[in-house]
Coordinates of N, CA and C and ligand atoms in Angstrom, one line a residue:
M1 N -9.5 15.7 27.7 CA -10.1 14.8 26.7 C -9.0 14.2 25.9
T2 N -9.1 12.9 26.1 CA -8.0 12.0 25.4 C -8.2 12.2 23.8
I3 N -7.1 12.4 23.0 CA -7.3 12.4 21.6 C -7.5 10.9 20.8
K4 N -8.9 10.7 20.4 CA -8.6 9.2 19.7 C -7.8 9.2 18.5
R5 N -7.1 8.2 18.4 CA -6.2 8.0 17.0 C -7.1 7.7 16.0
G6 N -6.2 8.3 14.7 CA -6.7 7.8 13.3 C -6.4 6.5 13.1
A7 N -7.1 5.9 11.8 CA -6.6 4.6 11.4 C -5.5 4.5 10.4
L8 N -4.9 3.7 10.1 CA -3.9 3.5 9.3 C -4.8 2.4 8.2
L9 N -5.2 3.0 7.1 CA -5.9 2.0 6.1 C -5.1 2.0 4.6
V10 N -4.8 1.0 4.5 CA -3.9 0.7 3.3 C -4.9 0.0 2.1
L11 N -4.5 0.4 0.8 CA -5.1 -0.1 -0.4 C -3.9 -0.9 -1.2
E12 N -4.2 -2.2 -1.1 CA -2.9 -2.9 -1.9 C -3.6 -3.5 -3.4
G13 N -2.9 -3.9 -4.2 CA -3.1 -4.5 -5.6 C -2.1 -4.5 -6.4
C14 N -2.5 -5.2 -7.6 CA -1.8 -5.0 -8.6 C -1.8 -3.8 -9.5
D15 N -0.9 -3.3 -10.4 CA -0.8 -2.2 -11.1 C -2.4 -2.2 -11.9
R16 N -2.7 -0.9 -11.7 CA -3.8 -0.6 -12.6 C -5.1 -1.3 -11.8
A17 N -5.1 -1.7 -10.5 CA -6.3 -2.2 -9.9 C -7.1 -1.1 -9.5
G18 N -6.9 0.2 -9.7 CA -7.9 1.2 -9.1 C -7.8 2.1 -7.9
K19 N -6.5 1.6 -7.3 CA -6.3 2.1 -6.1 C -6.2 3.5 -5.9
S20 N -5.5 4.1 -6.9 CA -5.4 5.5 -6.7 C -6.7 6.2 -6.6
T21 N -7.4 6.1 -7.6 CA -8.9 6.6 -7.6 C -9.7 6.3 -6.3
Q22 N -9.6 5.3 -5.8 CA -10.3 4.6 -4.5 C -9.9 5.5 -3.5
V23 N -8.3 5.6 -3.3 CA -8.0 6.3 -2.0 C -8.6 7.7 -2.0
Q24 N -8.5 8.5 -3.3 CA -8.7 9.7 -3.2 C -10.3 9.9 -2.8
K25 N -11.2 9.2 -3.6 CA -12.6 9.1 -3.3 C -12.8 9.0 -1.7
L26 N -12.1 8.0 -1.2 CA -12.3 7.7 0.2 C -11.9 9.0 1.3
V27 N -10.7 9.6 0.7 CA -10.4 10.8 1.7 C -11.4 11.8 1.5
T28 N -12.0 12.1 0.1 CA -13.0 13.1 0.0 C -13.9 13.0 0.6
E29 N -14.5 11.6 0.8 CA -15.9 11.1 1.4 C -15.7 11.3 3.1
L30 N -14.8 10.9 3.6 CA -14.3 11.1 4.8 C -14.4 12.3 5.4
T31 N -13.6 13.1 4.6 CA -13.3 14.5 4.7 C -14.9 15.2 4.9
A32 N -15.9 14.7 3.9 CA -17.0 15.5 3.6 C -18.1 15.1 5.2
R33 N -17.8 14.0 5.9 CA -18.3 13.5 6.9 C -17.7 13.8 8.3
G34 N -16.5 15.0 8.1 CA -16.2 15.7 9.1 C -15.1 14.7 9.9
I35 N -14.4 13.7 9.3 CA -13.4 12.8 9.8 C -12.0 13.2 9.3
S36 N -11.2 13.6 9.9 CA -10.0 14.0 9.5 C -9.2 12.6 8.9
A37 N -9.1 13.1 7.5 CA -8.3 11.9 6.7 C -7.5 12.6 5.6
E38 N -6.5 11.9 5.4 CA -5.4 12.4 4.1 C -4.8 11.2 3.6
V39 N -4.4 11.3 2.3 CA -3.8 10.5 1.5 C -2.5 10.4 1.6
R40 N -1.8 9.2 1.6 CA -0.3 8.9 1.6 C -0.2 8.0 0.3
R41 N 1.0 7.9 -0.2 CA 1.1 7.1 -1.4 C 2.8 6.7 -1.5
F42 N 2.8 5.3 -1.6 CA 4.0 4.9 -1.6 C 4.2 4.0 -3.3
P43 N 5.2 4.1 -3.9 CA 6.4 4.9 -3.5 C 6.0 6.6 -3.5
D44 N 6.7 7.2 -2.7 CA 6.5 8.7 -2.5 C 7.7 9.2 -3.2
R45 N 7.4 9.7 -4.8 CA 8.5 10.0 -5.5 C 9.0 11.4 -5.4
T46 N 8.6 12.0 -4.4 CA 8.7 13.4 -4.2 C 10.3 13.7 -3.1
T47 N 10.6 12.6 -2.5 CA 11.8 12.6 -1.7 C 13.0 12.2 -2.6
E48 N 14.2 12.3 -2.1 CA 15.4 11.8 -3.0 C 15.4 10.6 -3.4
V49 N 14.9 9.8 -2.2 CA 15.0 8.3 -2.4 C 13.8 8.1 -3.4
G50 N 12.8 8.7 -3.2 CA 11.7 8.5 -4.2 C 11.8 8.7 -5.5
K51 N 12.9 9.9 -5.9 CA 13.2 10.3 -7.2 C 14.1 9.2 -7.9
M52 N 14.9 8.4 -7.0 CA 15.6 7.5 -7.6 C 14.9 6.4 -7.7
I53 N 13.7 6.1 -7.2 CA 12.8 4.8 -7.3 C 12.2 5.2 -8.8
D54 N 11.8 6.5 -8.9 CA 11.2 6.9 -10.1 C 11.9 6.7 -11.4
K55 N 13.2 6.9 -11.1 CA 14.3 7.0 -12.3 C 14.3 5.3 -12.7
Y56 N 14.3 4.3 -11.6 CA 14.3 2.8 -11.9 C 13.1 2.6 -12.4
L57 N 12.1 2.9 -12.1 CA 10.8 2.5 -12.6 C 10.5 2.9 -14.2
S58 N 11.2 4.1 -14.3 CA 10.9 4.3 -15.8 C 12.1 4.2 -16.7
H59 N 12.7 3.0 -16.2 CA 14.1 2.6 -17.1 C 15.2 3.5 -17.3
A60 N 15.2 4.6 -16.3 CA 16.3 5.6 -16.6 C 17.7 5.1 -16.0
V61 N 17.4 4.4 -14.9 CA 18.6 3.9 -14.3 C 18.5 2.2 -14.1
E62 N 19.5 1.5 -14.2 CA 19.4 -0.1 -13.7 C 20.2 -0.1 -12.3
L63 N 19.6 -0.6 -11.4 CA 20.1 -0.9 -10.0 C 19.9 -2.5 -9.8
P64 N 20.7 -3.0 -8.8 CA 20.6 -4.7 -8.4 C 19.1 -4.5 -7.7
A65 N 18.6 -5.6 -7.6 CA 17.0 -6.0 -7.0 C 17.2 -5.6 -5.5
E66 N 18.2 -6.2 -4.8 CA 18.2 -5.9 -3.7 C 18.3 -4.4 -3.1
T67 N 19.1 -3.6 -4.0 CA 19.3 -2.1 -3.7 C 17.8 -1.6 -4.0
V68 N 17.2 -2.0 -4.9 CA 15.9 -1.3 -5.3 C 14.9 -1.8 -4.0
H69 N 15.0 -3.1 -3.6 CA 14.0 -3.7 -2.4 C 14.1 -2.7 -1.3
L70 N 15.6 -2.4 -1.1 CA 15.7 -1.5 0.1 C 15.7 -0.1 0.0
L71 N 15.6 0.5 -1.2 CA 15.2 1.9 -1.5 C 13.5 1.9 -1.3
F72 N 12.8 0.8 -1.6 CA 11.4 1.1 -1.4 C 11.1 1.2 -0.1
S73 N 11.8 0.2 0.8 CA 11.8 0.0 2.1 C 12.0 1.5 2.8
S74 N 13.1 1.9 2.5 CA 13.7 3.0 3.1 C 12.7 4.3 2.7
N75 N 12.0 4.3 1.6 CA 11.2 5.4 1.5 C 9.9 5.2 2.1
R76 N 9.4 4.1 2.8 CA 8.4 4.0 3.8 C 9.1 4.3 5.0
W77 N 10.2 3.9 5.6 CA 10.6 4.5 6.7 C 10.9 6.0 6.7
E78 N 11.4 6.6 5.6 CA 11.8 8.0 5.9 C 10.3 8.9 6.1
N79 N 9.1 8.1 5.8 CA 7.7 8.9 6.0 C 7.1 8.2 7.4
C80 N 7.7 7.5 8.1 CA 7.2 6.4 9.1 C 6.9 7.7 10.2
T81 N 7.9 8.6 10.8 CA 7.6 9.4 11.9 C 6.4 10.3 11.6
E82 N 6.7 10.8 10.6 CA 5.3 11.7 10.0 C 4.0 11.1 10.3
M83 N 4.0 9.9 9.8 CA 2.8 9.3 9.4 C 2.3 8.8 11.1
K84 N 3.0 8.3 11.8 CA 2.9 8.2 13.1 C 2.1 9.1 13.9
K85 N 2.7 10.5 13.7 CA 2.5 11.6 14.4 C 1.0 11.8 13.8
A86 N 0.7 11.9 12.7 CA -0.6 12.0 12.1 C -1.7 11.3 12.8
I87 N -1.5 10.1 12.6 CA -2.3 8.9 13.2 C -2.7 9.2 14.7
L88 N -1.4 9.4 15.4 CA -1.9 9.6 16.8 C -2.4 11.1 17.3
S89 N -2.4 12.0 16.2 CA -3.2 13.0 16.5 C -4.5 13.2 15.9
G90 N -4.8 12.0 15.3 CA -6.3 11.9 15.3 C -6.7 11.7 13.8
T91 N -5.7 11.8 13.0 CA -5.8 12.0 11.5 C -5.9 10.3 10.8
T92 N -6.9 10.1 10.1 CA -6.8 8.8 9.6 C -6.0 8.7 8.3
L93 N -5.0 8.0 8.0 CA -4.5 7.9 6.7 C -4.7 6.9 5.8
I94 N -5.2 7.2 4.5 CA -5.6 5.9 3.3 C -4.3 6.2 2.5
V95 N -3.7 5.0 2.7 CA -2.4 4.9 1.7 C -2.6 3.8 0.6
D96 N -2.1 4.5 -0.5 CA -2.1 3.7 -1.9 C -0.6 3.1 -1.8
R97 N -0.8 1.8 -1.6 CA 0.4 0.6 -1.5 C 1.3 0.9 -0.3
Y98 N 1.8 -0.2 0.3 CA 2.6 0.0 1.6 C 3.5 -1.1 1.5
A99 N 3.5 -2.1 2.7 CA 4.7 -3.0 2.6 C 4.3 -4.2 2.0
G100 N 2.8 -4.5 1.5 CA 2.6 -5.6 1.2 C 3.3 -5.5 -0.4
S101 N 3.1 -4.4 -0.9 CA 3.7 -4.3 -2.5 C 5.1 -4.4 -2.2
G102 N 5.6 -3.9 -1.1 CA 7.2 -4.0 -1.1 C 7.7 -5.8 -1.0
A103 N 7.0 -6.5 -0.4 CA 7.5 -7.9 -0.4 C 7.1 -8.5 -1.8
A104 N 5.6 -8.2 -2.2 CA 5.1 -9.0 -3.2 C 5.8 -8.7 -4.6
Y105 N 6.3 -7.6 -4.5 CA 6.7 -7.1 -5.9 C 8.2 -7.8 -5.9
T106 N 9.1 -7.7 -4.9 CA 10.2 -7.9 -5.0 C 10.4 -9.4 -5.1
A107 N 9.4 -10.3 -4.2 CA 9.4 -11.7 -4.4 C 9.2 -12.1 -5.7
A108 N 8.5 -11.4 -6.3 CA 7.7 -12.0 -7.8 C 9.1 -11.6 -8.8
T109 N 9.7 -10.5 -8.7 CA 10.7 -10.2 -9.5 C 12.0 -10.9 -9.5
T110 N 12.3 -11.4 -8.1 CA 13.7 -11.9 -7.9 C 13.5 -13.5 -7.5
G111 N 12.4 -13.9 -7.3 CA 12.5 -15.3 -6.7 C 12.7 -15.6 -5.2
K112 N 13.0 -14.4 -4.7 CA 13.4 -14.2 -3.1 C 12.3 -14.9 -2.3
D113 N 12.5 -15.4 -1.2 CA 11.2 -15.7 -0.3 C 10.6 -14.5 0.3
L114 N 9.1 -14.8 0.4 CA 8.6 -13.8 1.2 C 9.2 -13.1 2.6
S115 N 9.7 -14.1 3.3 CA 10.2 -13.8 4.6 C 11.5 -12.7 4.5
W116 N 12.5 -13.2 3.4 CA 13.5 -12.2 3.2 C 12.9 -10.9 2.8
C117 N 11.9 -10.6 1.9 CA 11.3 -9.7 1.3 C 10.7 -8.8 2.4
K118 N 10.1 -9.4 3.5 CA 9.5 -8.6 4.6 C 10.3 -8.0 5.5
E119 N 11.3 -8.7 5.7 CA 12.3 -8.1 7.0 C 12.4 -6.6 7.0
P120 N 13.0 -6.1 5.8 CA 13.3 -4.6 6.1 C 12.2 -3.6 6.6
D121 N 10.8 -4.1 6.4 CA 9.7 -3.4 6.8 C 9.4 -3.5 8.3
R122 N 10.0 -4.6 8.9 CA 9.7 -5.1 10.3 C 9.8 -3.8 11.1
G123 N 8.7 -3.3 11.9 CA 8.7 -2.3 12.7 C 8.0 -1.1 12.4
L124 N 7.7 -1.0 11.1 CA 6.9 0.1 10.7 C 5.8 0.1 11.2
P125 N 4.8 1.1 11.2 CA 3.2 1.2 11.7 C 2.5 -0.1 11.0
K126 N 1.9 -0.7 11.9 CA 1.1 -1.9 11.2 C -0.3 -1.4 10.6
P127 N -0.5 -1.5 9.4 CA -2.0 -1.1 9.0 C -3.1 -1.9 9.8
D128 N -4.2 -1.0 10.0 CA -5.2 -1.5 10.7 C -6.2 -2.1 10.0
L129 N -6.3 -1.9 8.7 CA -6.9 -2.5 7.6 C -6.1 -2.7 6.4
V130 N -5.8 -3.6 5.4 CA -5.3 -3.6 4.0 C -6.4 -4.1 3.5
A131 N -6.8 -3.5 2.3 CA -7.9 -3.7 1.4 C -7.3 -4.3 0.1
L132 N -7.3 -5.5 -0.2 CA -6.7 -6.0 -1.3 C -7.7 -5.8 -2.4
L133 N -7.3 -4.8 -3.5 CA -8.2 -4.9 -4.5 C -7.8 -5.8 -5.8
E134 N -8.7 -6.6 -6.4 CA -8.5 -7.8 -7.2 C -9.2 -7.4 -8.5
V135 N -8.2 -7.4 -9.4 CA -9.0 -7.3 -10.7 C -8.6 -8.2 -11.9
S136 N -9.3 -8.5 -12.7 CA -8.9 -9.4 -13.8 C -8.2 -8.9 -14.7
E137 N -7.2 -9.9 -15.4 CA -6.2 -9.6 -16.1 C -7.0 -8.5 -17.1
D138 N -8.0 -8.7 -17.8 CA -8.6 -8.1 -19.0 C -8.9 -6.5 -18.3
V139 N -9.5 -6.7 -17.4 CA -9.7 -5.1 -16.7 C -8.3 -4.3 -16.7
Q140 N -7.3 -5.2 -16.2 CA -6.0 -4.4 -15.6 C -5.3 -3.7 -16.9
A141 N -5.3 -4.9 -17.9 CA -4.7 -4.3 -19.3 C -5.4 -3.2 -20.0
S142 N -6.8 -3.1 -19.8 CA -7.5 -2.1 -20.7 C -7.5 -0.8 -19.9
R143 N -6.8 -0.5 -18.6 CA -6.8 0.4 -17.9 C -5.7 1.6 -18.6
A144 N -5.9 2.8 -18.7 CA -5.2 4.0 -19.0 C -3.6 3.8 -18.5
G145 N -2.7 3.9 -19.5 CA -1.2 3.8 -19.1 C -0.9 2.5 -18.8
W146 N -1.6 1.4 -19.1 CA -0.9 0.0 -18.8 C 0.4 0.0 -19.5
G147 N 1.4 -0.9 -19.1 CA 2.6 -1.1 -19.8 C 3.7 -0.4 -19.9
S148 N 3.5 1.1 -19.4 CA 4.5 2.0 -19.5 C 5.5 1.7 -18.5
E149 N 5.2 1.3 -17.6 CA 6.5 0.9 -16.6 C 7.0 -0.5 -16.5
R150 N 8.1 -0.4 -15.5 CA 9.0 -1.7 -15.4 C 8.1 -3.1 -14.9
F151 N 7.2 -3.1 -14.2 CA 6.5 -4.2 -13.8 C 5.3 -4.4 -14.3
E152 N 4.9 -3.8 -15.4 CA 3.6 -4.0 -15.9 C 3.8 -5.1 -17.0
R153 N 3.6 -6.2 -16.5 CA 3.7 -7.4 -17.6 C 2.9 -8.4 -17.2
I154 N 1.8 -8.9 -17.7 CA 0.8 -9.8 -17.2 C 1.6 -11.1 -16.5
E155 N 2.6 -11.6 -16.9 CA 3.1 -12.8 -16.1 C 3.6 -12.5 -14.9
L156 N 4.0 -11.2 -14.8 CA 4.5 -10.8 -13.6 C 3.5 -10.3 -12.5
Q157 N 2.3 -9.9 -13.0 CA 1.4 -9.6 -12.1 C 0.9 -10.4 -11.6
Q158 N 0.9 -11.7 -12.4 CA 0.0 -12.9 -11.7 C 0.9 -13.5 -10.5
K159 N 2.2 -13.5 -10.6 CA 3.0 -13.8 -9.5 C 2.8 -12.7 -8.3
I160 N 2.7 -11.5 -8.7 CA 2.3 -10.3 -7.4 C 1.2 -10.6 -6.8
S161 N 0.3 -10.8 -7.6 CA -1.2 -11.1 -7.1 C -1.2 -12.4 -6.2
S162 N -0.6 -13.4 -6.6 CA -0.5 -14.7 -5.8 C 0.3 -14.3 -4.4
N163 N 1.4 -13.6 -4.6 CA 2.4 -13.1 -3.4 C 1.5 -12.4 -2.4
L164 N 0.6 -11.5 -3.0 CA -0.2 -10.5 -2.1 C -1.1 -11.6 -1.4
H165 N -1.8 -12.6 -2.1 CA -2.6 -13.3 -1.2 C -1.9 -14.3 0.2
Q166 N -0.7 -14.6 -0.5 CA 0.1 -15.2 0.7 C 0.4 -14.1 1.8
L167 N 0.6 -12.8 1.7 CA 0.8 -12.0 2.8 C -0.5 -11.7 3.5
M168 N -1.7 -12.5 3.2 CA -2.9 -11.8 3.8 C -2.7 -12.4 5.3
D169 N -3.3 -11.5 6.4 CA -3.4 -11.8 7.9 C -4.8 -11.3 8.3
E170 N -4.8 -11.5 9.5 CA -6.4 -10.9 10.0 C -6.8 -9.5 9.6
S171 N -5.6 -8.8 9.4 CA -6.0 -7.4 9.0 C -6.2 -7.1 7.6
W172 N -6.1 -8.3 6.6 CA -6.3 -7.9 5.2 C -8.1 -8.6 4.9
V173 N -8.5 -7.8 3.7 CA -9.9 -8.1 3.1 C -9.6 -8.3 1.9
T174 N -10.4 -9.0 0.9 CA -10.3 -8.6 -0.8 C -11.3 -8.0 -0.9
V175 N -11.3 -7.0 -2.0 CA -12.3 -6.5 -2.7 C -12.4 -6.6 -4.1
N176 N -13.7 -6.7 -4.5 CA -13.8 -6.9 -6.1 C -13.6 -5.6 -6.7
G177 N -12.4 -5.7 -7.4 CA -12.0 -4.2 -7.9 C -12.5 -4.1 -9.5
N178 N -13.0 -5.5 -10.1 CA -13.7 -5.3 -11.4 C -15.2 -4.7 -11.3
D179 N -15.6 -4.5 -10.2 CA -17.0 -3.8 -9.9 C -16.8 -2.1 -10.5
D180 N -18.0 -1.7 -10.7 CA -17.9 -0.2 -11.2 C -17.3 0.6 -9.7
I181 N -16.9 1.6 -10.1 CA -16.1 2.7 -9.2 C -16.9 3.1 -8.0
D182 N -18.4 3.3 -8.2 CA -18.9 3.6 -7.1 C -19.1 2.4 -6.1
K183 N -19.5 1.3 -6.6 CA -19.5 0.0 -5.8 C -18.3 -0.2 -5.1
V184 N -17.2 0.0 -5.9 CA -16.1 -0.6 -4.9 C -15.8 0.6 -3.8
H185 N -16.2 1.8 -4.1 CA -16.2 2.7 -3.2 C -17.0 2.5 -2.0
A186 N -18.2 2.1 -2.3 CA -19.0 2.0 -1.0 C -18.8 1.0 -0.2
K187 N -18.2 -0.1 -0.9 CA -17.5 -1.3 0.1 C -16.3 -0.7 1.1
L188 N -15.3 0.1 0.2 CA -14.3 0.4 1.0 C -14.5 1.6 1.9
L189 N -15.8 2.3 1.8 CA -16.0 3.2 2.8 C -16.7 2.5 4.0
T190 N -17.5 1.6 3.7 CA -18.2 0.9 4.8 C -16.9 0.1 5.7
L191 N -16.0 -0.4 5.0 CA -14.8 -1.0 5.7 C -13.9 0.2 6.6
A192 N -13.7 1.2 5.9 CA -13.1 2.2 6.3 C -13.7 2.9 7.8
L193 N -15.0 3.2 7.5 CA -15.7 3.7 8.9 C -15.9 2.7 9.9
S194 N -15.8 1.5 9.7 CA -16.1 0.6 10.9 C -14.5 0.5 11.6
T195 N -13.7 0.3 10.6 CA -12.2 0.2 11.1 C -11.8 1.3 12.1
I196 N -12.2 2.8 11.5 CA -12.0 3.9 12.1 C -12.4 3.8 13.8
E197 N -13.7 3.3 13.8 CA -14.3 3.4 15.1 C -14.0 2.1 16.1
T198 N -13.5 0.9 15.4 CA -13.0 0.1 16.1 C -11.6 0.1 16.8
V199 N -10.8 1.1 15.8 CA -9.3 1.3 16.5 C -9.0 2.4 17.4
K200 N -10.0 3.2 17.3 CA -9.6 4.8 17.9 C -9.2 4.7 19.4
N201 N -9.5 3.6 20.4 CA -9.1 3.7 21.6 C -7.8 2.6 21.7
K202 N -7.4 2.1 20.4 CA -6.4 1.0 20.5 C -4.8 1.4 20.1
P203 N -3.8 0.8 20.7 CA -2.7 1.3 20.2 C -2.6 0.9 18.8
L204 N -1.7 1.7 18.3 CA -1.0 1.4 16.7 C 0.0 0.1 16.8
G205 N 0.1 -0.9 15.9 CA 0.6 -1.9 16.0 C 2.0 -1.7 15.3
E206 N 2.8 -2.6 15.7 CA 4.1 -2.6 14.8 C 4.1 -3.9 13.7
L207 N 4.5 -3.5 12.4 CA 4.3 -4.3 11.3 C 5.1 -5.6 11.5
Y208 N 5.0 -6.9 11.4 CA 5.6 -8.0 11.6 C 6.1 -8.2 13.2
N209 N 5.8 -7.6 13.9 CA 6.1 -7.7 15.5 C 4.6 -7.6 16.2
S210 N 4.5 -8.5 17.2 CA 3.3 -8.5 18.1 C 2.8 -7.4 19.1
K211 N 4.3 -6.7 19.4 CA 4.0 -5.5 20.3 C 3.5 -4.2 19.8
P212 N 2.5 -3.4 20.5 CA 2.1 -2.2 19.9 C 3.2 -1.1 20.2
L213 N 3.1 -0.1 19.4 CA 4.3 0.9 19.2 C 4.2 1.8 20.6
Ligands
LIG301 P1 2.4 3.0 -8.4 O1 3.1 4.4 -8.4 O2 1.6 2.6 -7.4 O3 2.0 2.7 -10.0 O4 3.8 2.1 -8.2 C1 4.9 2.1 -9.0 C2 5.3 0.8 -9.4 O5 6.3 0.2 -8.4 C3 4.3 -0.5 -9.5 O6 4.7 -1.5 -10.6 C4 4.3 -1.1 -8.1 C5 5.8 -1.0 -7.8 N1 6.2 -1.1 -6.2 C6 5.4 -0.5 -5.5 N2 6.0 -0.4 -4.3 C7 7.0 -1.2 -4.1 C8 7.8 -1.9 -3.4 O7 8.0 -1.5 -2.3 N3 8.8 -2.6 -4.1 C9 8.7 -3.0 -5.3 N4 9.8 -3.9 -5.8 N5 8.0 -2.5 -6.1 C10 7.0 -1.8 -5.6

């Protein structure tokens, strides 16, 4: 019997859009339905690269913007082999941020164009679905912990949101993150279930490249 692969599902959005809550709820529900599913989160602050990113985000160190950009990308690359293995062995990964954040945040903070920002992530596993959670500024700023990390400023978040929209291709959909938690969850669950079904016999793609892996 050939193993059906899992899906690579990504939640993107600005800070405090509700991604972490939704990623967790989605994995819990998929698991309850007997579907193999796991959470991944970027930045992955547990690795050596991730620890450096964490220090940068919490203002403990200063680094050039280009260095930071490559650190975030390399944090995705260092997880890439393990992620591919999990997906190809049938596990669906629900990922809290991925390359979309990589390009959108650096373009917003540095003014570099999106094509420059996308380049280091070329060739990573391509998400089968990117759900972009959209929240209003009021909702965003009212959520717990807002403002403590480096990029949590309204004017910057507006640029990030605009960049995320420019990155949208056929694999992206927008979801209204202002709705209550259960309504957002129901929408994401429907999207996840249909994507898992659609891609199970298809090859995993390469990000920003047309050929499959
Ligand atoms: P989070 O742990 O999801 O709150 O992310 C931490 C912060 O880092 C958040 O402000 C978003 C930002 N971020 C996430 N991924 C990237 C990336 O790849 N590049 C840049 N420049 N920033 C990122």
